[in-house]
Tab-separated table of N, CA and C in Angstrom:
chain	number	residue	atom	x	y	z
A	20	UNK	N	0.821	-1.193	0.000
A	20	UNK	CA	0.000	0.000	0.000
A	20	UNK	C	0.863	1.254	0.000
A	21	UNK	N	2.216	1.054	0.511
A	21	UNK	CA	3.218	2.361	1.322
A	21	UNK	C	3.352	2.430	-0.542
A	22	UNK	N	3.632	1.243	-1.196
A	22	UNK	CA	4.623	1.676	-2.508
A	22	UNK	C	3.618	2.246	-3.492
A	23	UNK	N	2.589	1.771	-3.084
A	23	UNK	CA	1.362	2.532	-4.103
A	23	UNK	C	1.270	4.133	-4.121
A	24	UNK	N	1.224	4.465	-2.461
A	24	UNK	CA	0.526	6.263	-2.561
A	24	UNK	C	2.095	6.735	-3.109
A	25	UNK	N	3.018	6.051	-2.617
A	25	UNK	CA	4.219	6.437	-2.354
A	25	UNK	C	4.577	7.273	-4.437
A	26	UNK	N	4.293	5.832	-5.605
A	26	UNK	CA	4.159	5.830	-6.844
A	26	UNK	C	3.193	6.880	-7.528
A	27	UNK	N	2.038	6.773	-6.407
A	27	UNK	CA	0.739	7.584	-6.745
A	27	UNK	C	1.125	9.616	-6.579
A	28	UNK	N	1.649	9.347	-5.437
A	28	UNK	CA	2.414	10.571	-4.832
A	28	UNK	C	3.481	11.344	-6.237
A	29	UNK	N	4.392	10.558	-6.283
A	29	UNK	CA	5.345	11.019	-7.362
A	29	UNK	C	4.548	11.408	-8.860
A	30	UNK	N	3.689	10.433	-9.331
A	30	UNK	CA	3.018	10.554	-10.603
A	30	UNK	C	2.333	11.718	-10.264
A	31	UNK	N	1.243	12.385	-9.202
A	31	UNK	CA	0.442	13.041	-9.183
A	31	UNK	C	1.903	14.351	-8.850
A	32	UNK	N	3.104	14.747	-8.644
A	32	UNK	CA	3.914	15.810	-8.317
A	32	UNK	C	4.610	15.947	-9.804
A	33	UNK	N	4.683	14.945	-10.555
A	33	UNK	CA	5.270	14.909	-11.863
A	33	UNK	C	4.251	15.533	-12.858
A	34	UNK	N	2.873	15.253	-12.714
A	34	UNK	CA	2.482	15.930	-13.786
A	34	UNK	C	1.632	17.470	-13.043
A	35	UNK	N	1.522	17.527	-11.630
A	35	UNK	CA	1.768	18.816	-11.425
A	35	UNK	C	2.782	19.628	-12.073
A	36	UNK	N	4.182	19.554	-11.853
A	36	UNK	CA	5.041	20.120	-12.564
A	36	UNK	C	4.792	20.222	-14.044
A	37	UNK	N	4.625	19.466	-14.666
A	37	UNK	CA	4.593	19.588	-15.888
A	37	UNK	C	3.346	20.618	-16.174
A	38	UNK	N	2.279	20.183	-15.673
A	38	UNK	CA	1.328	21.414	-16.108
A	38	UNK	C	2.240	22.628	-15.642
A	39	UNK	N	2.653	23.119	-14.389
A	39	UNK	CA	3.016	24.283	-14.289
A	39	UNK	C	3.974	24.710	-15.223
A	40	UNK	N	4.712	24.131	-15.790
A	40	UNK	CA	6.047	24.407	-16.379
A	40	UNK	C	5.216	24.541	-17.871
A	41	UNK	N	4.432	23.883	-18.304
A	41	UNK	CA	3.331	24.118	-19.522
A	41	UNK	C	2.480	25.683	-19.387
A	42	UNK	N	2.149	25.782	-18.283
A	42	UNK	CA	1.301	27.211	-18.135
A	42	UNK	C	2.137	28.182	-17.848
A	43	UNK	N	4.125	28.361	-17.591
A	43	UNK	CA	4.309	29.140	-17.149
A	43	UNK	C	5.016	29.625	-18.387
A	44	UNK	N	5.553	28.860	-19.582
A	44	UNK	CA	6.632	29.017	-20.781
A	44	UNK	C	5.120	28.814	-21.832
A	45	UNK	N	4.370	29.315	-21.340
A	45	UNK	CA	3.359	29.774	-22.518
A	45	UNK	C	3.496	30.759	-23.103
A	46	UNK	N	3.524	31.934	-22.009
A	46	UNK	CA	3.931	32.940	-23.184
A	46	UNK	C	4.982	33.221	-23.555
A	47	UNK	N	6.013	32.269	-22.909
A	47	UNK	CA	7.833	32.733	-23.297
A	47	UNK	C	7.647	31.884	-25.133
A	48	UNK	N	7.297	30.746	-24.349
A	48	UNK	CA	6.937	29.684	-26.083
A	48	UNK	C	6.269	31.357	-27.004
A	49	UNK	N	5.202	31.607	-27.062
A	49	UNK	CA	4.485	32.143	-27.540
A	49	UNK	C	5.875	33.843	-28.311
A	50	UNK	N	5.962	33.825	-27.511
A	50	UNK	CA	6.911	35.213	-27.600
A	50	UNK	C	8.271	34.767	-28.611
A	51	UNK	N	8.589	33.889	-28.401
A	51	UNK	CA	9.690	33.132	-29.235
A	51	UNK	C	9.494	32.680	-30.404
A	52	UNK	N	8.013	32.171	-30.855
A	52	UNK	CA	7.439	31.842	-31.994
A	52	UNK	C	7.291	33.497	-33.150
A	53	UNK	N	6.412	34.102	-32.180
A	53	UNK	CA	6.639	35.355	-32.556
A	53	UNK	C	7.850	36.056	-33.375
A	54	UNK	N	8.793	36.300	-32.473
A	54	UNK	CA	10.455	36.419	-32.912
A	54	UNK	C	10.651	35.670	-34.183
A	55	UNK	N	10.845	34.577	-34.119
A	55	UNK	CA	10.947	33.955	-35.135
A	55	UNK	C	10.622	34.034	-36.283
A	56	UNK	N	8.906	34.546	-36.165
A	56	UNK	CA	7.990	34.913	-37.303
A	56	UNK	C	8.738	36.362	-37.998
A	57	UNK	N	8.851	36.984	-37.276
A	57	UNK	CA	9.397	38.589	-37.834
A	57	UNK	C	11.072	38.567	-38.453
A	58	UNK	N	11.553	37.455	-37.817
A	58	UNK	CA	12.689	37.039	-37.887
A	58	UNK	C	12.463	36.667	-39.671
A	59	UNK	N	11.909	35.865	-40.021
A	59	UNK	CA	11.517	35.255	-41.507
A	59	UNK	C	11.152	35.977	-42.297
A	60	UNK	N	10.214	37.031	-41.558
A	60	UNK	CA	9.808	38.445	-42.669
A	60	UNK	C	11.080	39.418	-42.664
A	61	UNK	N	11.861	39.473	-42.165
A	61	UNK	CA	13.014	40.740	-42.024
A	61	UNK	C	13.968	39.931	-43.104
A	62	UNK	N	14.828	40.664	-43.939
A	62	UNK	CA	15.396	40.730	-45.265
A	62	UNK	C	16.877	39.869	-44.603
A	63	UNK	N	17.444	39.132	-45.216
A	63	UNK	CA	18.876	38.236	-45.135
A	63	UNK	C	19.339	39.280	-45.667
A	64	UNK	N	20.728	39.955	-44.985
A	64	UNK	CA	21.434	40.601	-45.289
A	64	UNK	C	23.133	40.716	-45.271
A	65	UNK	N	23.778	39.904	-45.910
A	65	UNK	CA	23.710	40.994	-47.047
A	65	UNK	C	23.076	41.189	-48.017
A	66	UNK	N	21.618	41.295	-49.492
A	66	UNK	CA	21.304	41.115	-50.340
A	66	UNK	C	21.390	42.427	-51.855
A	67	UNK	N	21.004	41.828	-52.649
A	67	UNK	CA	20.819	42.946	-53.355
A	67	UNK	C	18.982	42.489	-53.925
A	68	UNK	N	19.069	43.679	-54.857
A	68	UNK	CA	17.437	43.817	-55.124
A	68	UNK	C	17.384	44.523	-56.460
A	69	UNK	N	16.884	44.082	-57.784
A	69	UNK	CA	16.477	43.960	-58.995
A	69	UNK	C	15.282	45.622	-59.023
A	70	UNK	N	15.748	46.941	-59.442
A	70	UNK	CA	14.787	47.858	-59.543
A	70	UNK	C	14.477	47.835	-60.913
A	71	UNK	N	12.731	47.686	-61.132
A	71	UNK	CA	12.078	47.583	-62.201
A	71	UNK	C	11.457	49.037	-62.489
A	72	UNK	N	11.147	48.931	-63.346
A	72	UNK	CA	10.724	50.676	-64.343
A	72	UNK	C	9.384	50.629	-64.101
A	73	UNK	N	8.684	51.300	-63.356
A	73	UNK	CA	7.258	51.884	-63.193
A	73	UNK	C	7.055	52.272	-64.634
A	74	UNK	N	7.404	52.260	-65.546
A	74	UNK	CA	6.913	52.709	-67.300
A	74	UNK	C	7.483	51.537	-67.907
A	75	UNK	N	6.596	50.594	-68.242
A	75	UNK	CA	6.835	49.414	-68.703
A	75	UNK	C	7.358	49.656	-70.708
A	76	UNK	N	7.513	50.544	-70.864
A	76	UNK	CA	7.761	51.611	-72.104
A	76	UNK	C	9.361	51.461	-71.978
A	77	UNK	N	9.976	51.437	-70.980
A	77	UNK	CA	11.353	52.104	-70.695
A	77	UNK	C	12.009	50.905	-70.121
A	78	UNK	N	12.583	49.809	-71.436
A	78	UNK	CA	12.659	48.855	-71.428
A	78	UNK	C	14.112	48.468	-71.044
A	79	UNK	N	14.742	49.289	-71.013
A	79	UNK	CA	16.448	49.670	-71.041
A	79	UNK	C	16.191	49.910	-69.625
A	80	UNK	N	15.974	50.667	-68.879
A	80	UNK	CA	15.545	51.317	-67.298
A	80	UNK	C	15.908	50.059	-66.745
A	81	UNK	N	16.511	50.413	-65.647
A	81	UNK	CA	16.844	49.391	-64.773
A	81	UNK	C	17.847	49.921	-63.661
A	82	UNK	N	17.460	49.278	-62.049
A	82	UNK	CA	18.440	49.296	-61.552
A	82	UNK	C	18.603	48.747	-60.408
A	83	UNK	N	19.857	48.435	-59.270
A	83	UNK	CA	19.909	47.329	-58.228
A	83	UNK	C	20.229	48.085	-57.020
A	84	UNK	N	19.836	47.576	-55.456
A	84	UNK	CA	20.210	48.036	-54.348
A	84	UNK	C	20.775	46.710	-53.701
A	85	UNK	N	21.738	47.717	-52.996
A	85	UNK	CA	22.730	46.376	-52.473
A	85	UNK	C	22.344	46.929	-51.172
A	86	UNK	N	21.945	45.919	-50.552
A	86	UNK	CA	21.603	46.601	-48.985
A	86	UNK	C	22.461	45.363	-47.837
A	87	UNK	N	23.353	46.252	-47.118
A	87	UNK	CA	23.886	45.274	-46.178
A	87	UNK	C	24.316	45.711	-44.873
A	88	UNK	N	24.667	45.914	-44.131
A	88	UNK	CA	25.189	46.268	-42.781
A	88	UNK	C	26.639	46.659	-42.646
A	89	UNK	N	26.965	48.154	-42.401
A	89	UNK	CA	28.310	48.800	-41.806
A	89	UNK	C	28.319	49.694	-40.837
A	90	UNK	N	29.644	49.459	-40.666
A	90	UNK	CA	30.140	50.032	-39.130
A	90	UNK	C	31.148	51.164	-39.191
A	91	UNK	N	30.265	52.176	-39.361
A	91	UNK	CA	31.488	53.495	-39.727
A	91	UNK	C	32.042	54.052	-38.760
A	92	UNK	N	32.006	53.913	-37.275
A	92	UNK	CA	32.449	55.114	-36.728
A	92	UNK	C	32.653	54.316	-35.463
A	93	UNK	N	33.226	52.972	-35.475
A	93	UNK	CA	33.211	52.179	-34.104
A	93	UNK	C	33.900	52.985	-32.747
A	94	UNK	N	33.181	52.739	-32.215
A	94	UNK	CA	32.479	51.848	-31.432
A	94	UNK	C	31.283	52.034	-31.684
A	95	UNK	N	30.428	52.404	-32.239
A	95	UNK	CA	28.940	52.640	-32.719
A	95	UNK	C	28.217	51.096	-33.204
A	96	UNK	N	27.123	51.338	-32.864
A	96	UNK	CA	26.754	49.903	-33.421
A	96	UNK	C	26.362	50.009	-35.334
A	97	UNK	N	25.964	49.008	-35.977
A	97	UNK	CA	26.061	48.569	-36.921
A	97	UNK	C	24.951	49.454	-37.632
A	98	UNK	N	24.947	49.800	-38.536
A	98	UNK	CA	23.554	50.711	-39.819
A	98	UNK	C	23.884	50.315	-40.984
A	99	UNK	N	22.462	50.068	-41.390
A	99	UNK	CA	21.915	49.279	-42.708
A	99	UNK	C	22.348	50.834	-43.796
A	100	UNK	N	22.914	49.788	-44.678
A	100	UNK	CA	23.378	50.842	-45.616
A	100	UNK	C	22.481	50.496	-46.983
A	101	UNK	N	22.068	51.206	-48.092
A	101	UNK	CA	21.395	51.459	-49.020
A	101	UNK	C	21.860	52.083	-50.036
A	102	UNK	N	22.596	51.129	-51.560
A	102	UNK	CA	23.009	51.655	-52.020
A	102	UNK	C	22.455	51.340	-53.381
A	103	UNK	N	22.619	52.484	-54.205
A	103	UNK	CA	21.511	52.291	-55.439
A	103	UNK	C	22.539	52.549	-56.735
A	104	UNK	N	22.374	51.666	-57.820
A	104	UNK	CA	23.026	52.201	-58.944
A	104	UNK	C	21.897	51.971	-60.085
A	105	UNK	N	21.552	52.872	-60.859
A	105	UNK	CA	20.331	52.849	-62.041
A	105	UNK	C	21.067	53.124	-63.600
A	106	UNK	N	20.847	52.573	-64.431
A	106	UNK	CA	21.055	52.933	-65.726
A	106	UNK	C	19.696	53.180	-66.709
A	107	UNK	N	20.489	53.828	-67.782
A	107	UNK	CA	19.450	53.927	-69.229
A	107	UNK	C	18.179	55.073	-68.566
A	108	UNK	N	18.342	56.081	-67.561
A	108	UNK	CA	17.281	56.467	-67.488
A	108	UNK	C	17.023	57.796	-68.009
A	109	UNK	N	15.692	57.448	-68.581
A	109	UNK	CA	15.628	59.050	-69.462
A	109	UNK	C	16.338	60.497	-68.635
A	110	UNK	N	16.674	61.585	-69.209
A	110	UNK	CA	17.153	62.786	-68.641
A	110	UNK	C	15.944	63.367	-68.250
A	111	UNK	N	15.839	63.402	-66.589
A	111	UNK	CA	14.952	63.821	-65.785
A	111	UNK	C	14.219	64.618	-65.921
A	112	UNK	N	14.802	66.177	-66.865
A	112	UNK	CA	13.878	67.383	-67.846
A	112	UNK	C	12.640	66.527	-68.631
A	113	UNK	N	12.907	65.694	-68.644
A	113	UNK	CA	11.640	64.950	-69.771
A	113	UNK	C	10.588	64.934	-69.150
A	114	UNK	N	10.734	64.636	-67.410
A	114	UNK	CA	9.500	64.675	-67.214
A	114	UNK	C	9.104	65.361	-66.241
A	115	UNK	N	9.620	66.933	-66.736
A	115	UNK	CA	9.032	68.252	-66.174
A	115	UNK	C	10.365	68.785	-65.413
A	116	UNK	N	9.600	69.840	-64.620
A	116	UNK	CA	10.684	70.356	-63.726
A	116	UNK	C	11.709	69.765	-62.938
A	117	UNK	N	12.491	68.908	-63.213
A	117	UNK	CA	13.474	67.711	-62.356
A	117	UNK	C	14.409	67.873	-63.073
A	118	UNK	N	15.649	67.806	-62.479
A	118	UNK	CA	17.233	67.858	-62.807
A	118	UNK	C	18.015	67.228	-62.170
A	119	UNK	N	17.432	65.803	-61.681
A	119	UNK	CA	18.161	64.952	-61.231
A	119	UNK	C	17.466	63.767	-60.560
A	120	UNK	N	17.713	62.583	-60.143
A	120	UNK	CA	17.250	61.230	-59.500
A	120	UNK	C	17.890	61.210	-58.153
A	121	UNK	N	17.007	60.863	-57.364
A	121	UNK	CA	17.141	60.532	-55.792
A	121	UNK	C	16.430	59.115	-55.219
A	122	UNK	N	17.746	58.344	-54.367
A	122	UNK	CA	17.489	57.185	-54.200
A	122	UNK	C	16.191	57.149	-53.016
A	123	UNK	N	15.151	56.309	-52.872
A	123	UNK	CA	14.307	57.025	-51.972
A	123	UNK	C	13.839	55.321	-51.538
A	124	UNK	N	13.964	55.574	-50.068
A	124	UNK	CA	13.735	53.901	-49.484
A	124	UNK	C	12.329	54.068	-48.075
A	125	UNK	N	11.804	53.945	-48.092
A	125	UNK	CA	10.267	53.813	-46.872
A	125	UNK	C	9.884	52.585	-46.654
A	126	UNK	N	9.320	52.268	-44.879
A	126	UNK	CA	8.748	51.645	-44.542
A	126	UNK	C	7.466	52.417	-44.311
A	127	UNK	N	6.373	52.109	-45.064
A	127	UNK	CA	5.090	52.503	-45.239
A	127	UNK	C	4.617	53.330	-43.967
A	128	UNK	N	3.997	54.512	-44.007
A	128	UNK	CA	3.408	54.854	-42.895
A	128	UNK	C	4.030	55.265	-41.196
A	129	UNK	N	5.852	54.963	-41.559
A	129	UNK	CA	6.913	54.878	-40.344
A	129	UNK	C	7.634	55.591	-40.710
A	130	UNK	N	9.109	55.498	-41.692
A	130	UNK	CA	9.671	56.472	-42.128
A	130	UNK	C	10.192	56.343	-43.057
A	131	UNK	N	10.813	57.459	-43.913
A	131	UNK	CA	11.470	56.677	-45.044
A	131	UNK	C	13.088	57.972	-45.380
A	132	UNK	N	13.785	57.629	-46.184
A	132	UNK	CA	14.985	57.804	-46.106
A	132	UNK	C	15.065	58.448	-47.475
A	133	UNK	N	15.953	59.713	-48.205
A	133	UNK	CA	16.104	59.858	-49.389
A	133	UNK	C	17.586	60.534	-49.403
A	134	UNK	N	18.286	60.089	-50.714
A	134	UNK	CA	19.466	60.342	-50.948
A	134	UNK	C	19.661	60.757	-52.183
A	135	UNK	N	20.637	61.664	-52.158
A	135	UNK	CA	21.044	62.134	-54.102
A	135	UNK	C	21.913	61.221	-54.752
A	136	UNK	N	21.214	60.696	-56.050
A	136	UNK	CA	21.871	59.479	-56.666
A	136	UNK	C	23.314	61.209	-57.987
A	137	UNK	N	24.063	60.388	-57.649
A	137	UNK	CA	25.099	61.490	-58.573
A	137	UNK	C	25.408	60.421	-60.319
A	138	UNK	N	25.123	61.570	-61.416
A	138	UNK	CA	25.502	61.214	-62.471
A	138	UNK	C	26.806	60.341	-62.795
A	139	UNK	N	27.269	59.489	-64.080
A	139	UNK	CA	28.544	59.484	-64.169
A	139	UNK	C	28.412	59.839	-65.833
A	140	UNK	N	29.491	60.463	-66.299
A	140	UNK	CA	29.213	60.772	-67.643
A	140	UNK	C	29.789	59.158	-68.153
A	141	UNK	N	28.717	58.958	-69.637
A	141	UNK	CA	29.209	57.470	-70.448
A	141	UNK	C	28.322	57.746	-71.446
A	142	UNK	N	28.659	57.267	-72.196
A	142	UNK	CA	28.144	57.120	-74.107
A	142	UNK	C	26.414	56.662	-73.430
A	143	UNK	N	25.791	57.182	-74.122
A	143	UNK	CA	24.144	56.969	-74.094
A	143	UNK	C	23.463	57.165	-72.668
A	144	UNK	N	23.913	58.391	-72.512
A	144	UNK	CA	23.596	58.730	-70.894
A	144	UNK	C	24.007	58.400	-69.508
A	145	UNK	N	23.617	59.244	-68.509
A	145	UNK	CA	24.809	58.602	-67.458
A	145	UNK	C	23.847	57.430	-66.890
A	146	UNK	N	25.242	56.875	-65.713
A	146	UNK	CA	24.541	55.912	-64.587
A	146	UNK	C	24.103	57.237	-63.825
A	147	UNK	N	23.179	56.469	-63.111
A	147	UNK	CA	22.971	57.431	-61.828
A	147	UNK	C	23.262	56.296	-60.257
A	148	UNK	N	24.128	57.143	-59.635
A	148	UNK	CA	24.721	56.043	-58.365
A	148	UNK	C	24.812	56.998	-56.580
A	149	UNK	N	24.249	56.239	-56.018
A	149	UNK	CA	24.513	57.160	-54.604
A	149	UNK	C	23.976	56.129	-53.213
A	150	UNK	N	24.395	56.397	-52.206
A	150	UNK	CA	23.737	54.955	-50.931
A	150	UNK	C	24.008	56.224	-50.230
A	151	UNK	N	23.325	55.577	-48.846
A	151	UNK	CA	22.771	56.265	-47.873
A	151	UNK	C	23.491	55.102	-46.463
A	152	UNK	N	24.045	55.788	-45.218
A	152	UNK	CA	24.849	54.197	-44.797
A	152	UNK	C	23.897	54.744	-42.939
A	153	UNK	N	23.163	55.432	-42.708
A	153	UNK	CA	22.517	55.776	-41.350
A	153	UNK	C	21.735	55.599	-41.124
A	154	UNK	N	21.175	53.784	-41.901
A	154	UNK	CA	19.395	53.395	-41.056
A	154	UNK	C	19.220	52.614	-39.944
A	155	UNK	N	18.612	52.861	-39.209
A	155	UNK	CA	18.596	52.546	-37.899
A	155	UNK	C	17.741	51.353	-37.996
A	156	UNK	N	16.470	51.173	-38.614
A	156	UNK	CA	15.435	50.690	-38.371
A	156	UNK	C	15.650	49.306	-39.128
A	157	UNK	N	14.771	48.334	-38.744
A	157	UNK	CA	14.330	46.796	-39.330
A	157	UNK	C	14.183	46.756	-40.722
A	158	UNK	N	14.850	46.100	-41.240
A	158	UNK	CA	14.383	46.283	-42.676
A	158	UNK	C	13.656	45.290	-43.252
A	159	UNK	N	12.428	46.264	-42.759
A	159	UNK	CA	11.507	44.819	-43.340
A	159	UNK	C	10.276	45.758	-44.008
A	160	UNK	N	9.217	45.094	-44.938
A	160	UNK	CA	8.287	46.238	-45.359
A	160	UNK	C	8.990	47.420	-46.140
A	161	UNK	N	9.758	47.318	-46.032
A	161	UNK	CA	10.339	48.323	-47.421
A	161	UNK	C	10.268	48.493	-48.667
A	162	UNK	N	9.716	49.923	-49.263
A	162	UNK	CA	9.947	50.080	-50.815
A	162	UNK	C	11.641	51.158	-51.511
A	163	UNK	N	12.310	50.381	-51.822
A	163	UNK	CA	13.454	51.001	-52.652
A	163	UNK	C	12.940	51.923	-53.605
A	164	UNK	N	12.940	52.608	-53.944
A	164	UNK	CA	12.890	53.234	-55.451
A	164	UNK	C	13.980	54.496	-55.912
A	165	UNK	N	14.090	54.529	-57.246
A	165	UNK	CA	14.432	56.087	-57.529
A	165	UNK	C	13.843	56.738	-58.082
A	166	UNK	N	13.617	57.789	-57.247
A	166	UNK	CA	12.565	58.901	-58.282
A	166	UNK	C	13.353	60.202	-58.614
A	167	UNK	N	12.324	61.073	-59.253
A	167	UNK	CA	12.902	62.171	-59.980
A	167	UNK	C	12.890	63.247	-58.783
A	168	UNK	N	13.827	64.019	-59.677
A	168	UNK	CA	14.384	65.030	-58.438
A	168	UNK	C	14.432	66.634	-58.779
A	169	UNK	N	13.948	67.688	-57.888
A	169	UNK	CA	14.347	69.064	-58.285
A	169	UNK	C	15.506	69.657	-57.521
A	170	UNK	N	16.515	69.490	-57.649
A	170	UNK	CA	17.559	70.129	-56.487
A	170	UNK	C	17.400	71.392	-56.051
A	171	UNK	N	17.234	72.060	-57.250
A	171	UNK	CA	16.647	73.820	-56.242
A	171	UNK	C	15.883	73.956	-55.811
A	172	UNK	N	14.369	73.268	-55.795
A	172	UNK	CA	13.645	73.265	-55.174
A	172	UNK	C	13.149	72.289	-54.122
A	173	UNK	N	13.933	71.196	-53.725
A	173	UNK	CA	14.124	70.149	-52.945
A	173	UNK	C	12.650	69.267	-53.093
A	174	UNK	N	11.958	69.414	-54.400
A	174	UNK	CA	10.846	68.240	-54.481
A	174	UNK	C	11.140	67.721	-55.190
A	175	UNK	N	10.537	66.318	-54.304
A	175	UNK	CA	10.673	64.798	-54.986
A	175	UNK	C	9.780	64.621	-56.116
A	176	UNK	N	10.252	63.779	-56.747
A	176	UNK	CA	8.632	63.630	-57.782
A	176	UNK	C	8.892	62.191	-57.810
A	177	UNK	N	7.856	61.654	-59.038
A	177	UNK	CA	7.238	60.689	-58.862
A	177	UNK	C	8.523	59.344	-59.243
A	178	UNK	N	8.500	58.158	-58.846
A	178	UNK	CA	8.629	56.804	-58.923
A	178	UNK	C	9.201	56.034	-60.103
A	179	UNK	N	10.750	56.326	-60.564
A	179	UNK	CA	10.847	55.722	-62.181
A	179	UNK	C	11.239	54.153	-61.735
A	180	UNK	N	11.460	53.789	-60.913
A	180	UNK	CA	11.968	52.624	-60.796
A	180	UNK	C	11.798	52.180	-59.574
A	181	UNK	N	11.374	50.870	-59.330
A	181	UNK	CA	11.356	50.464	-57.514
A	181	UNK	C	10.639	49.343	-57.953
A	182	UNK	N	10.664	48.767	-56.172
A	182	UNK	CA	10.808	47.244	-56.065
A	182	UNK	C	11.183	47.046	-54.587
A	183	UNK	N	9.932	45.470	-54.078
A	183	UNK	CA	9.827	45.630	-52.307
A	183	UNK	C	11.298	44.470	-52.225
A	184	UNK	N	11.808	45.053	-50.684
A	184	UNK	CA	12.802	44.451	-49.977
A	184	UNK	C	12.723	42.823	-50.197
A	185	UNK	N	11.251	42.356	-49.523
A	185	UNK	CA	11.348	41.433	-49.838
A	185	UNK	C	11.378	40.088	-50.820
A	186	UNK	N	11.494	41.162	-52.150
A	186	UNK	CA	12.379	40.441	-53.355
A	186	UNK	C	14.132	40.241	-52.770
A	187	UNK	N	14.326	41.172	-51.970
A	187	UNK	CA	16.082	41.189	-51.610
A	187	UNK	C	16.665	39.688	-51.716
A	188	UNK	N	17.464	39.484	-52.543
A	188	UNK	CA	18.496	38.199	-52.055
A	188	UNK	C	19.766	38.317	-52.158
């Protein structure tokens, strides 16, 4: 009888524990799954990323962001850098008041980042090339693009090329 409650005793303290240890790493489980999940949506980095021509007309248009992680000023911690190189794109006068392309990167509705892409002179128009190396934030939900630019008057205009992060590889 002693070895019975004695068996009965242990089985009934064993799966006490276990429930508790089940009800107490519920939400740690839960919180970790989580992580994980955002972990899968956030971009492998180092990658680059394929920018397509919003004017399906402008068949030459094209251009890539290399987005990866540096450390400029250590001891500082690490910032996502954003760097854009575009070719074949029409001369910005074409479409209106603009005299130049600016690399322009947003997470929807949070914040977004813009940089001056600089010409290079070459036979059939320039590249346009420029990165940005001070983002703080997750890179996830992101749109790359380059759009057109007024330098004297510091407005952006509209969208010649772009494409979401999570194409990045």
């Amino acid at each position: 009888m002693k070895k019975i409650s004695l068996i009965f005793l242990l089985l009934l303290l064993s799966l006490t524990t276990v429930l508790y240890l089940t009800w107490e790493k519920s939400p740690k489980v839960k919180a970790i799954n989580e992580e994980s999940e955002q972990l899968l949506e956030a971009i492998s980095e180092p990658c680059s990323l394929t920018l397509e021509s919003v004017d399906k007309s402008l068949t030459n248009a094209k251009g890539v962001a290399l987005i990866y992680k540096v450390q400029l000023n250590p001891p500082s911690f690490a910032r996502t850098n954003i760097s854009i190189l575009a070719v074949h794109l029409p001369e910005p006068s074409s479409y209106g008041d603009f005299d130049s392309y600016e690399g322009f990167a947003s997470i929807p509705e949070e914040i977004s980042w813009r940089f001056k892409l600089y010409p290079t002179p070459e036979d059939n128009g320039p590249s346009w090339a420029g990165r940005f190396d001070l983002i703080t934030a997750e890179m996830k939900n992101v749109e790359v693009q380059v759009r057109l630019s007024n330098s004297k008057t510091n407005k952006l205009g509209p969208s010649v090329l772009t494409n979401s992060i999570k194409y990045c590889k």
